[in-house]
Short mmCIF file of C-alpha atoms in Angstrom, two decimals:
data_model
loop_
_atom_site.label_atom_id
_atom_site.label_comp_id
_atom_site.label_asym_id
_atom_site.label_seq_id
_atom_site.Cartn_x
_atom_site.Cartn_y
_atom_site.Cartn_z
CA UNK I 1 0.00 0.00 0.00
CA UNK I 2 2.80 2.14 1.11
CA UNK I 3 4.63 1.25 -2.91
CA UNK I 4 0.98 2.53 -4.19
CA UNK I 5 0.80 5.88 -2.44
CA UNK I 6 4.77 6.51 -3.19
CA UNK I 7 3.36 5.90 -7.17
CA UNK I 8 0.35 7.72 -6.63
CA UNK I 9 2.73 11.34 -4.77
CA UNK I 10 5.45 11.27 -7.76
CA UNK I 11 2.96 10.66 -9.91
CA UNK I 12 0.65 14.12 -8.69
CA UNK I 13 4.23 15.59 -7.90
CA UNK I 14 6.13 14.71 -11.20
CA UNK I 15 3.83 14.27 -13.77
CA UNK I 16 0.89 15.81 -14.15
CA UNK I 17 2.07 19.24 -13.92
CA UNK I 18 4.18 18.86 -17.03
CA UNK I 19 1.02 17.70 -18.87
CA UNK I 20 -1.26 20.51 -17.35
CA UNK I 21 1.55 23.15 -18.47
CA UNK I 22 1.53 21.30 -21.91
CA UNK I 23 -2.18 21.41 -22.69
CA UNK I 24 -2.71 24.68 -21.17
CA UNK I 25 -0.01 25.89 -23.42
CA UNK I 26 -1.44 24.37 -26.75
CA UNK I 27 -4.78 25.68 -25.69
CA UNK I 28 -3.78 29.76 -25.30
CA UNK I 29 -1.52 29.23 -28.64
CA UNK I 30 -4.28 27.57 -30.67
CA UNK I 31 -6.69 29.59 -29.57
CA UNK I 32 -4.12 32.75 -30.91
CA UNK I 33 -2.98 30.95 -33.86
CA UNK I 34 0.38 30.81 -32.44
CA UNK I 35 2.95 28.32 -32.55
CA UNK I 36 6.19 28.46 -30.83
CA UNK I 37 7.54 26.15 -32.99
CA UNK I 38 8.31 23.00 -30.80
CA UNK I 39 7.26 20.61 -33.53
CA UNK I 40 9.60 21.72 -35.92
CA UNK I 41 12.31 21.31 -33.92
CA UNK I 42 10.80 18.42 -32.50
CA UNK I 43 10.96 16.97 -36.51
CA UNK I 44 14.23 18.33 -37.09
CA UNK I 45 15.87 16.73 -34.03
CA UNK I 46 14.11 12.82 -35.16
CA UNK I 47 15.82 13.77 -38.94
CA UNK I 48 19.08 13.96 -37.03
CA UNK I 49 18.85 10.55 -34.93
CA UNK I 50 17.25 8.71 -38.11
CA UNK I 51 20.73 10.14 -40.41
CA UNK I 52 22.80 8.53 -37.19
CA UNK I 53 20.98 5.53 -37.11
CA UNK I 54 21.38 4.55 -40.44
CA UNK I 55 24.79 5.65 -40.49
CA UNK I 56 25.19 2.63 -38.05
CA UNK I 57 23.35 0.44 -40.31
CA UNK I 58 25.70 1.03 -43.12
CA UNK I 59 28.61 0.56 -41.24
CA UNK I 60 27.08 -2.67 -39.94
CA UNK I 61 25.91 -4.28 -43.47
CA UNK I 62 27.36 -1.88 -45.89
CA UNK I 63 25.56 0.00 -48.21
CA UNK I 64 25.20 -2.46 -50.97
CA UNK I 65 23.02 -4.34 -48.94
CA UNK I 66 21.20 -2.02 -47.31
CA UNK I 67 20.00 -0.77 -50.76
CA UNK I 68 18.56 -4.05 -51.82
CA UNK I 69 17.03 -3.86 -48.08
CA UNK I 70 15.27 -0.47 -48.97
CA UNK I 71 14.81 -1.21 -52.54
CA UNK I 72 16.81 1.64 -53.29
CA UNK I 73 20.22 1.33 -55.06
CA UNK I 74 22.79 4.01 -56.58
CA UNK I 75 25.49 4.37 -59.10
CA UNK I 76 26.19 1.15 -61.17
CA UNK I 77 23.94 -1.02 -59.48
CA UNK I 78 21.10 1.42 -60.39
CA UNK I 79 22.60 1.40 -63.99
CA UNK I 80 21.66 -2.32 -63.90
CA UNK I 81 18.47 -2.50 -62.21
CA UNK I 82 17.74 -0.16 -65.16
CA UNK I 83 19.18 -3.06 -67.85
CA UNK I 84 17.17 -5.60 -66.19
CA UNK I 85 13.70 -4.08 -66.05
CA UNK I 86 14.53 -2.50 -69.91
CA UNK I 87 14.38 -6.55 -70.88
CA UNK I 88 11.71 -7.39 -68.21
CA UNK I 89 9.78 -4.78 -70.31
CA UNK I 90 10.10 -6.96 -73.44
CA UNK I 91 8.07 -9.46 -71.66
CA UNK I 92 5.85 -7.92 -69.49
CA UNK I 93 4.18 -4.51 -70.91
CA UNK I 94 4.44 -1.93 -68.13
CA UNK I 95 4.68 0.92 -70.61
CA UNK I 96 1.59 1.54 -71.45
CA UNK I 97 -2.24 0.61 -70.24
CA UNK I 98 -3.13 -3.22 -71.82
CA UNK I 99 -7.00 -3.09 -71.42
CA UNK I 100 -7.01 -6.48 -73.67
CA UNK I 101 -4.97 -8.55 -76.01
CA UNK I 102 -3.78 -6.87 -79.27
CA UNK I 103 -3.86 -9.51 -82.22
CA UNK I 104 -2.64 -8.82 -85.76
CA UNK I 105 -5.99 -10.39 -86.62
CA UNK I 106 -8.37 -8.29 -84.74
CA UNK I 107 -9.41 -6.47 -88.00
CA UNK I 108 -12.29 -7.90 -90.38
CA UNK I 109 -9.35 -8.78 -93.03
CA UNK I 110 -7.72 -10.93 -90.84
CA UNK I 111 -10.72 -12.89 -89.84
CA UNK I 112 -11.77 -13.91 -92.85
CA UNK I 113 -8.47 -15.77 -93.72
CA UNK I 114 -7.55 -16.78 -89.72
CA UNK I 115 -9.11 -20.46 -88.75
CA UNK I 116 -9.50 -20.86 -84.89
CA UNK I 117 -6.64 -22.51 -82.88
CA UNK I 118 -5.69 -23.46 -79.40
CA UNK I 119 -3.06 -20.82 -79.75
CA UNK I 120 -5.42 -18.04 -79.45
CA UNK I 121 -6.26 -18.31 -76.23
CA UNK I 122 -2.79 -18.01 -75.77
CA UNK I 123 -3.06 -13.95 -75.91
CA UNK I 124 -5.65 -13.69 -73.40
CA UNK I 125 -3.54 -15.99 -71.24
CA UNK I 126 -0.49 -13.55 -71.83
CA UNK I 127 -3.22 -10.38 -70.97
CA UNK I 128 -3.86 -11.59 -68.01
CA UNK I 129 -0.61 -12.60 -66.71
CA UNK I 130 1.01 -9.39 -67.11
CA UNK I 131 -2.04 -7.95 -65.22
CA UNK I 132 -0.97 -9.72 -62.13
CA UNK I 133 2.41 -9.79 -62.59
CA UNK I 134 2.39 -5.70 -63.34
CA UNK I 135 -0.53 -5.39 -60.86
CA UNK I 136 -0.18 -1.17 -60.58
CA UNK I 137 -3.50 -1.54 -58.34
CA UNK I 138 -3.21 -3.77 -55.74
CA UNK I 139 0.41 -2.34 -54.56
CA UNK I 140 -1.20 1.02 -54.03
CA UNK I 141 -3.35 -0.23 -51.08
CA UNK I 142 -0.08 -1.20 -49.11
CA UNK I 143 2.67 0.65 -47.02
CA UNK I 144 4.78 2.62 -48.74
CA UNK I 145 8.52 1.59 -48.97
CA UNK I 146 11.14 3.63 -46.57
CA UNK I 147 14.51 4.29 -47.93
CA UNK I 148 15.90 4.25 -44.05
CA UNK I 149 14.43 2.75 -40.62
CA UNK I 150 12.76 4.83 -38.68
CA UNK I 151 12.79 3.05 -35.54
CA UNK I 152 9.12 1.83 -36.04
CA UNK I 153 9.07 -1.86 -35.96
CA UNK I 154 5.52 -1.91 -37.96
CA UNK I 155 7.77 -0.91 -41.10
CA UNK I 156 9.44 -3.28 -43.67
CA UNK I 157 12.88 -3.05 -41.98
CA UNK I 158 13.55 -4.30 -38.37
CA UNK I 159 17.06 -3.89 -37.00
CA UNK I 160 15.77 -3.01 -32.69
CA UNK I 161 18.20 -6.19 -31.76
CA UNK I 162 21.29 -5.46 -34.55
CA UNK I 163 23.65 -2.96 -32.33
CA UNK I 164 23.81 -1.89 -29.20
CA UNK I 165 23.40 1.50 -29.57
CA UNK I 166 20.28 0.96 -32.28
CA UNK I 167 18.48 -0.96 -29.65
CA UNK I 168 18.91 2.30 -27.14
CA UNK I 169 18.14 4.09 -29.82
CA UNK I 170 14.77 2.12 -30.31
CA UNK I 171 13.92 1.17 -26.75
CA UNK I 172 14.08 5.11 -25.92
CA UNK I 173 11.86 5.99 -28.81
CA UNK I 174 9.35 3.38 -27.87
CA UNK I 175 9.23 4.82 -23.71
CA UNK I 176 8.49 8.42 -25.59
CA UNK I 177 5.95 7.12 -27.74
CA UNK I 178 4.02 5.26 -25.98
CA UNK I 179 4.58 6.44 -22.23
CA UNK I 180 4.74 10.19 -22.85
CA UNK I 181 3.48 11.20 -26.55
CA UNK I 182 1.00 9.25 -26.54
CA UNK I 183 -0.83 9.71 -23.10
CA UNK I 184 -0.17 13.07 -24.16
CA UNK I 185 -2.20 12.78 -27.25
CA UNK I 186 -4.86 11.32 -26.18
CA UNK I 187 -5.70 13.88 -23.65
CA UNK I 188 -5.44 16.71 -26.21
CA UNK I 189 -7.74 14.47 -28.43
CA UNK I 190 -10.32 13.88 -25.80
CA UNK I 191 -10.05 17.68 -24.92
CA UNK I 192 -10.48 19.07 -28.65
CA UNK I 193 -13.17 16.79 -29.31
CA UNK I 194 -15.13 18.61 -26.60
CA UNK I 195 -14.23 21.61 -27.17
CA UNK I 196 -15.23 21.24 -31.09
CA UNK I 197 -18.55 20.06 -29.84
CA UNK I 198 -19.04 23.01 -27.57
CA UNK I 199 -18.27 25.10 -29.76
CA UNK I 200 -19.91 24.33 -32.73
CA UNK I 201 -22.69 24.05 -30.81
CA UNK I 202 -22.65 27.80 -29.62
CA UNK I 203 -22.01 28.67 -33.29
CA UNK I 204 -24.84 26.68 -34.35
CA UNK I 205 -26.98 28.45 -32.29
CA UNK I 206 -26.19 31.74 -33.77
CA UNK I 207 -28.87 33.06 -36.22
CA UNK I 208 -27.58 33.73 -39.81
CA UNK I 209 -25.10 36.15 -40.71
CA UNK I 210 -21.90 37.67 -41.85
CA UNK I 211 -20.71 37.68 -38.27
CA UNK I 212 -21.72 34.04 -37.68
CA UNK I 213 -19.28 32.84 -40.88
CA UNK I 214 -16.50 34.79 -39.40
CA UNK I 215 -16.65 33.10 -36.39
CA UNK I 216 -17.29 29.98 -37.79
CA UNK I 217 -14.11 29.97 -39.68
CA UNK I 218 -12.24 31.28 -36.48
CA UNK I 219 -13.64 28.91 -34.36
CA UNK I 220 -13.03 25.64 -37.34
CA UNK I 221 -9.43 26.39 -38.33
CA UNK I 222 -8.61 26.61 -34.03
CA UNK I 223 -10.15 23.51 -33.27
CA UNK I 224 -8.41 21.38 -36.20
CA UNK I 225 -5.58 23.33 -35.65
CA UNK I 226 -6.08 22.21 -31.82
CA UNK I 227 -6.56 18.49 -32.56
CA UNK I 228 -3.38 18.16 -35.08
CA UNK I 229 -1.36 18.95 -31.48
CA UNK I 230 -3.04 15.23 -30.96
CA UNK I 231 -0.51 13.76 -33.71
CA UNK I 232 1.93 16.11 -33.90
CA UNK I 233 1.37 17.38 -37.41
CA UNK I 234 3.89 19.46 -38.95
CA UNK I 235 2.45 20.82 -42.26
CA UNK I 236 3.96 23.09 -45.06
CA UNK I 237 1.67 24.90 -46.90
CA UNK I 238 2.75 26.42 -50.52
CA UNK I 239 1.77 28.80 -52.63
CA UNK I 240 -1.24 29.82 -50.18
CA UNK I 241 -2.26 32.68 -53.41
CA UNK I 242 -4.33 30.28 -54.22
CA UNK I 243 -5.85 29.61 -51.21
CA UNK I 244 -10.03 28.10 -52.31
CA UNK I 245 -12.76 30.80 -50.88
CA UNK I 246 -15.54 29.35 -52.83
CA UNK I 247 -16.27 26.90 -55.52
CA UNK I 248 -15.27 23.52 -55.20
CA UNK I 249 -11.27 22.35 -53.75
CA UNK I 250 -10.32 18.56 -54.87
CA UNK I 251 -7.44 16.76 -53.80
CA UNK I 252 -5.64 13.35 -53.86
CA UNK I 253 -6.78 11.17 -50.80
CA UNK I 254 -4.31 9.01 -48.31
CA UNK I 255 -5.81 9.11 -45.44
CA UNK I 256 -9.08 10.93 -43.32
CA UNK I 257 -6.33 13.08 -41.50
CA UNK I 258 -6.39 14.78 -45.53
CA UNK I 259 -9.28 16.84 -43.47
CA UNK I 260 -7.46 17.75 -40.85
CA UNK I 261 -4.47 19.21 -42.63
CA UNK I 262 -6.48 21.22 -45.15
CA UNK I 263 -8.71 22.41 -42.59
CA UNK I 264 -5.76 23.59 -39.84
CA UNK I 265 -5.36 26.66 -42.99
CA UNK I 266 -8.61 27.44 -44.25
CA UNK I 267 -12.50 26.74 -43.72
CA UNK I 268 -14.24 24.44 -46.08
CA UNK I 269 -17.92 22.87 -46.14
CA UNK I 270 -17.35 18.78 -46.95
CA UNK I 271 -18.94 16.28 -48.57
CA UNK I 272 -19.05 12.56 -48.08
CA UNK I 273 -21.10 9.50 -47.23
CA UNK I 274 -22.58 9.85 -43.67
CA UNK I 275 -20.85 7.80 -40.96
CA UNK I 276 -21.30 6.74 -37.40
CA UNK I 277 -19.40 6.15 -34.57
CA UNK I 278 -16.23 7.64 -34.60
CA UNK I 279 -16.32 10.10 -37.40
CA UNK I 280 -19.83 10.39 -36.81
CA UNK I 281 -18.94 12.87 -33.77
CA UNK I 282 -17.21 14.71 -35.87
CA UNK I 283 -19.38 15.10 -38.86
CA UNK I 284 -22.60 15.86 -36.22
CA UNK I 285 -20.57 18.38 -34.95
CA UNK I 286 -19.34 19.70 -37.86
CA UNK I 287 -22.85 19.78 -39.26
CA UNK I 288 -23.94 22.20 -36.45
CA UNK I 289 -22.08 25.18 -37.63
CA UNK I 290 -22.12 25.09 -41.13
CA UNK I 291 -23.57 23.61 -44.38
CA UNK I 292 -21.84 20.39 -44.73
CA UNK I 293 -23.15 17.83 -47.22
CA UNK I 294 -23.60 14.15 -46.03
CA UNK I 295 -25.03 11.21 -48.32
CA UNK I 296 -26.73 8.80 -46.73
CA UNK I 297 -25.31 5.10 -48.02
CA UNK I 298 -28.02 4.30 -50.61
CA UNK I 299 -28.58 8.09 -51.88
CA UNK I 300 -24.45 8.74 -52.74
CA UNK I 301 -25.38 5.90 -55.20
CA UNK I 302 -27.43 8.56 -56.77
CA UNK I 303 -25.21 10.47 -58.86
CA UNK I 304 -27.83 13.13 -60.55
CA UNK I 305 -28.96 13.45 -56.48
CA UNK I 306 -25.32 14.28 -55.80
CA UNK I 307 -24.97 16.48 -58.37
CA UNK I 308 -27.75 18.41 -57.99
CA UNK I 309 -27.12 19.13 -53.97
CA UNK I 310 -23.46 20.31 -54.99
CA UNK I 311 -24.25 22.37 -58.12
CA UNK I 312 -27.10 24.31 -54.96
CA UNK I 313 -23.93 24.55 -52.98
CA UNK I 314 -21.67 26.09 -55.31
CA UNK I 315 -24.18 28.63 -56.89
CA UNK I 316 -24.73 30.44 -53.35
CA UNK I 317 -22.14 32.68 -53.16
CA UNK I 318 -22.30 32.87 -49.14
CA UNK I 319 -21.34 29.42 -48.87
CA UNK I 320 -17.75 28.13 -48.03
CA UNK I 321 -15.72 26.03 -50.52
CA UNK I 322 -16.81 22.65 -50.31
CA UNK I 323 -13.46 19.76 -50.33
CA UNK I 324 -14.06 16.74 -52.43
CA UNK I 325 -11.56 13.60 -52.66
CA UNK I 326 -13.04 12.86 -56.65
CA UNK I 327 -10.90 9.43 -55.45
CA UNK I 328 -13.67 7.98 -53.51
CA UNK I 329 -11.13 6.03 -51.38
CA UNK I 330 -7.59 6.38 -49.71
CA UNK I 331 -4.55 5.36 -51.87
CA UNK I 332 -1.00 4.89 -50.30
CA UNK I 333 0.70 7.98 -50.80
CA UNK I 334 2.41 7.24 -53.87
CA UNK I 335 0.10 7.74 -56.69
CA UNK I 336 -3.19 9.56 -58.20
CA UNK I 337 -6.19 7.24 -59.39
CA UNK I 338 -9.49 7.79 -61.40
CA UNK I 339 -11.46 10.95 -60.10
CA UNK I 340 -14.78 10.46 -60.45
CA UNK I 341 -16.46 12.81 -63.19
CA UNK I 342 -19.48 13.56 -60.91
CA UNK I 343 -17.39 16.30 -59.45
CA UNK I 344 -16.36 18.20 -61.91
CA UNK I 345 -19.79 17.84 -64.16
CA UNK I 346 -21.32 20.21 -61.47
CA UNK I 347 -19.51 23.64 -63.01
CA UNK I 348 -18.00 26.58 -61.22
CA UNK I 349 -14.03 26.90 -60.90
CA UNK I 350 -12.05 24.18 -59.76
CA UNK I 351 -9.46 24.39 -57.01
CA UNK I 352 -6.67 21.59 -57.27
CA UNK I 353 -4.74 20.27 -54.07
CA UNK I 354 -2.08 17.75 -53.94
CA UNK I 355 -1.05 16.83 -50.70
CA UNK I 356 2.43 14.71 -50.16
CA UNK I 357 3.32 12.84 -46.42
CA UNK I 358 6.91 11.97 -45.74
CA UNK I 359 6.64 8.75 -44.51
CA UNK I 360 10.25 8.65 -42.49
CA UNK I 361 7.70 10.34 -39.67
CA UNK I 362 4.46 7.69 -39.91
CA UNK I 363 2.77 5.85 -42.76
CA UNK I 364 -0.43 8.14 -42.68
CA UNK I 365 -2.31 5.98 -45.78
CA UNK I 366 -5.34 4.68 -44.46
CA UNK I 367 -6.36 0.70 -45.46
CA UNK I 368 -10.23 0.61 -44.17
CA UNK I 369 -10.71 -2.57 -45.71
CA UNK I 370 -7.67 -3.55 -42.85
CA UNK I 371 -8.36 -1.12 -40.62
CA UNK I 372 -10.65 -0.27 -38.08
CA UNK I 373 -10.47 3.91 -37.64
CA UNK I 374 -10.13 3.87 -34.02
CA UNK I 375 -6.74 1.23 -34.35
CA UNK I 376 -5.41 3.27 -37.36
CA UNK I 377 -5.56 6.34 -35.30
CA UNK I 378 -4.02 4.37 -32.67
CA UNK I 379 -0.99 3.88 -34.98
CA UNK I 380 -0.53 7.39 -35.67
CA UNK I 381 -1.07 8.60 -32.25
CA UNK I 382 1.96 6.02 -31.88
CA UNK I 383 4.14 7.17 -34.68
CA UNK I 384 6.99 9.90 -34.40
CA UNK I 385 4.87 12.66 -35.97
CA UNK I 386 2.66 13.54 -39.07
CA UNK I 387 4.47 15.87 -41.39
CA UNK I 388 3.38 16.53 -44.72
CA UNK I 389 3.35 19.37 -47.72
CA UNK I 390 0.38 21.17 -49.68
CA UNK I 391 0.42 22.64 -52.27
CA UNK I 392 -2.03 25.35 -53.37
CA UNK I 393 -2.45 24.72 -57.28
CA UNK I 394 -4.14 27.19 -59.74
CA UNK I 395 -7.76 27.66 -60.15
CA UNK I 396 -9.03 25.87 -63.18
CA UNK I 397 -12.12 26.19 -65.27
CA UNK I 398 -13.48 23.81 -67.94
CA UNK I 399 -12.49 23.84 -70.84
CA UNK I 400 -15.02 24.57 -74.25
CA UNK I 401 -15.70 21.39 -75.90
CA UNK I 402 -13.58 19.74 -72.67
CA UNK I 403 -15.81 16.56 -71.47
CA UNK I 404 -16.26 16.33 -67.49
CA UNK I 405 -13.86 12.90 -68.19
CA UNK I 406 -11.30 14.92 -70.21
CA UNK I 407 -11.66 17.53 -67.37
CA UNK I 408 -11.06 15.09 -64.63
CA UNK I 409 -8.29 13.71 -65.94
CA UNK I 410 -5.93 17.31 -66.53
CA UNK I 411 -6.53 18.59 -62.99
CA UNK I 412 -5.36 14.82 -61.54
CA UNK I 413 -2.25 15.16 -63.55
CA UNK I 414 -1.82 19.17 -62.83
CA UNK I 415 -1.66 17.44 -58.47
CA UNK I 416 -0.05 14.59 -59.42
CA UNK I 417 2.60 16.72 -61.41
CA UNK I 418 3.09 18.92 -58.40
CA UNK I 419 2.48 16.69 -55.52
CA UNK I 420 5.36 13.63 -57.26
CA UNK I 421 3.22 11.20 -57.52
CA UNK I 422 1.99 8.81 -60.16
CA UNK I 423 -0.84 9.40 -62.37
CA UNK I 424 -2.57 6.56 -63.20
CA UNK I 425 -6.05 5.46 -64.77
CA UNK I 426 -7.65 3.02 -62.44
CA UNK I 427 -10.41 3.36 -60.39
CA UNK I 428 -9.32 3.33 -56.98
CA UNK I 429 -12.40 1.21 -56.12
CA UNK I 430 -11.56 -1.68 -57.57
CA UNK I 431 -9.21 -2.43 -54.00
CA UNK I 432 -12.62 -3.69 -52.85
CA UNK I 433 -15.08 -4.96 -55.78
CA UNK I 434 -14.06 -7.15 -58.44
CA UNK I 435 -14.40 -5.75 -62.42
CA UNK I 436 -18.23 -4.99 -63.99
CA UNK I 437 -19.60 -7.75 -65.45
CA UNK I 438 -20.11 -6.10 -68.31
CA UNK I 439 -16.08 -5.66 -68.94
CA UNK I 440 -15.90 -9.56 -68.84
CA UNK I 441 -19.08 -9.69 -71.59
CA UNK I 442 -17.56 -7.53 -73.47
CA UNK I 443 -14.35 -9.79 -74.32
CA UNK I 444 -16.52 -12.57 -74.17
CA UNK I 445 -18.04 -11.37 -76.71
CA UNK I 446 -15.20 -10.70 -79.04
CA UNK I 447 -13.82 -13.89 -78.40
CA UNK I 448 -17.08 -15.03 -79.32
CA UNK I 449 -17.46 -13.09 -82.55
CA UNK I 450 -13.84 -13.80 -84.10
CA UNK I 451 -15.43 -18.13 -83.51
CA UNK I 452 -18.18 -17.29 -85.26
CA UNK I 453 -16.43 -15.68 -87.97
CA UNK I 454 -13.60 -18.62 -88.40
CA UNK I 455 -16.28 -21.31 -87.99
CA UNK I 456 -18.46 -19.82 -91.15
CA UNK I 457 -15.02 -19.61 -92.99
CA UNK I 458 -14.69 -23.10 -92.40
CA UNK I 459 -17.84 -23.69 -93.95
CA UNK I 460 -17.58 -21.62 -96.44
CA UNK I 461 -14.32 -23.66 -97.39
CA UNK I 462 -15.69 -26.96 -97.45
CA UNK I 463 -18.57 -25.91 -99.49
CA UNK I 464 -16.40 -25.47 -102.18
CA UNK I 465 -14.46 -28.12 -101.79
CA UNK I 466 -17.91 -30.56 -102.33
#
């Protein structure tokens, strides 16, 4: 008993001040939009021991190794990676989008003098081995490779037990992450959920007018700004010129904290499907204070219903910018994938966003078909930190003649462009359904129609021969 009440006295003595002096402090600075610039350093200082870890690495293994570790290599051996994917390439298309086989006999000509052998299947069979062997969906749904350990042992590379010093090294970062950073984290959480709710509520209550937006966007942008204290974001905003006060903002999507870092600079209405739980807090609140747009499951089927409620939102010119992930679901940091036309069928000026995490910090992507939200923000409340770039991108308007596809397509290469990542054509959704049916009829049907063709050939052939 005597061991419980010593705990309990360093405990009141020792510990909780330093926390009470914390939050208080985050409180006064968020609510003045202040930062004294701990994080920064805080970043700056993990940069340092993550150089002089892997300085030990390389001395350990030597860096040959340790670039076929991290899939990274340099000089000559990059030289010949490059020769050995340049022949892989003569195999295995990865230059170019194969939707289906390409036969010198898929023309009318060729048909009528081709008859049917086992050997045309063979093209198909090629088709779809190159699909999974050059699979550029499925690897966008996974962690994204380091090119150095960062002392996590959830990432690809695991060297705690290696070297003495690395295990210090990873057995001190552990005690600060989960014994001080994260307690710490989860208080502020708790504490700028309520005060969000509060809030928003007060806001809410607040009959329309000029003076009621104002606050609303003062009141928004210190909350987030409050909550990102709960992961330690560190965020980088560019060219803020182009900084969305109305229309519609779009930007590539890793992860639901993409709301949270937009949000920390500027005030924006959203739109998504309507959720419970967790985010359902959050989007109640939200909902309070201004004119947010949720779909219930079966109704963000409807995309005319959709359409309609955003083209209402955009056309009031008292409303706030409303943030759209045309995505539809989280990708891994590393690329762009199909936007969905919906958005940008609606009209008005379009405000592009590309948003890039370094992943040395935390993996921020997002798997929900892996991930429950409440253990993937447990795993960033456990990393090192959040820390991430924006970057503010030229309005854009559509184009004459330019087709809501066509449309899509140039402002997710203008963020993919800017942001480093790859642009590619796939529908993100595919991670969780399998192709349309009607994609399978459709080469069914070909298939179908060059048999047909060769078997009337055939009997076209042995008519004459009788």
């Amino acid at each position: 008993m005597a061991v419980v009440d010593a705990l309990a006295t360093v405990a009141l003595t020792v510990v909780i001040p330093p926390f009470l002096i914390v939050l208080v402090t985050v409180l006064v600075l968020a609510s003045l939009g202040k930062s004294l610039g701990l994080r920064q350093k805080y970043v700056q200082f993990l940069l340092k021991v993550f150089e002089d870890g892997n300085r030990i690495l390389v001395k350990k293994f030597g860096r040959q190794r340790l670039s076929k570790n991290y899939g990274k290599a340099s000089g000559d051996e990059q030289e010949e990676e490059e020769e050995e994917d340049q022949v892989s390439r003569e195999v295995i298309c990865r230059d170019k989008l194969v939707l289906r086989p390409t036969l010198d006999k898929d023309n009318n000509e060729g048909l009528d003098t081709h008859e049917f052998e086992l050997g045309d299947c063979l093209d198909y069979i090629r088709t779809g081995m190159e699909a999974i062997v050059d699979d550029e969906v499925t690897k966008r749904f996974s962690a994204e490779e380091l090119t150095s350990w960062n002392f996590l042992t959830r990432t690809n590379c695991q060297y705690e037990f290696i070297s003495v010093r690395l295990t210090i090294f990873w057995v001190v970062g552990f005690i600060l992450r989960y014994f001080l950073l994260l307690p710490l984290r989860i208080i502020i959480l708790l504490i700028g959920m309520v005060v969000m709710v509060v809030c928003t509520y007060i806001v809410g209550c607040l009959p329309e007018s000029k003076m009621k937006h104002r606050l609303n966007s003062s009141v928004s942008v210190f909350c987030f700004d409050f909550l990102s204290g709960a992961l330690s974001l560190v965020c980088t905003y560019h060219n803020q010129e182009n900084v969305p006060r109305r229309g519609i903002c779009v930007a590539n999507h890793t992860t639901p904290i993409d709301v949270l870092v937009l949000a920390c600079d500027n005030t924006y209405d959203m739109v998504g499907q309507r959720h419970g739980g967790f985010l359902g807090i959050f989007q109640r609140a939200l909902s309070r204070a201004s004119a947010h747009i949720w779909f219930e499951r079966s109704e963000s089927k409807d995309r005319f219903a959709v359409a309609r409620r955003l083209r209402e939102h955009v056309e009031d010119p008292e409303k706030l910018p409303i943030l759209i992930f045309p995505e539809g679901t989280c990708i891994n940091n590393t690329s762009v994938m199909q936007f969905k036309k919906g958005t940008f069928e609606v009209g008005g000026i379009i405000y592009p966003v590309a948003i890039k995490y370094d992943p040395r910090f935390g993996d921020a992507f997002w798997n929900s078909s892996k991930e429950s939200m409440l253990s993937y923000i447990y795993m960033m409340m456990t990393s090192w930190a959040i820390v991430c770039d924006v970057w503010y991108l030229p309005p854009m308007t559509r184009r004459e003649g330019e087709s809501s596809i066509d449309f899509a397509n140039r402002v997710k290469a203008e963020i993919a462009r800017q942001g480093g990542l790859v642009d590619l054509v796939w529908d993100g959704g595919l991670k969780r359904s399998a192709p349309k049916i009607e994609w399978k009829q459709q080469y069914q049907q070909e298939f179908s129609r060059r048999l047909k063709v060769q078997n009337v050939n055939a009997e076209k052939k042995e008519e004459k021969i009788e």
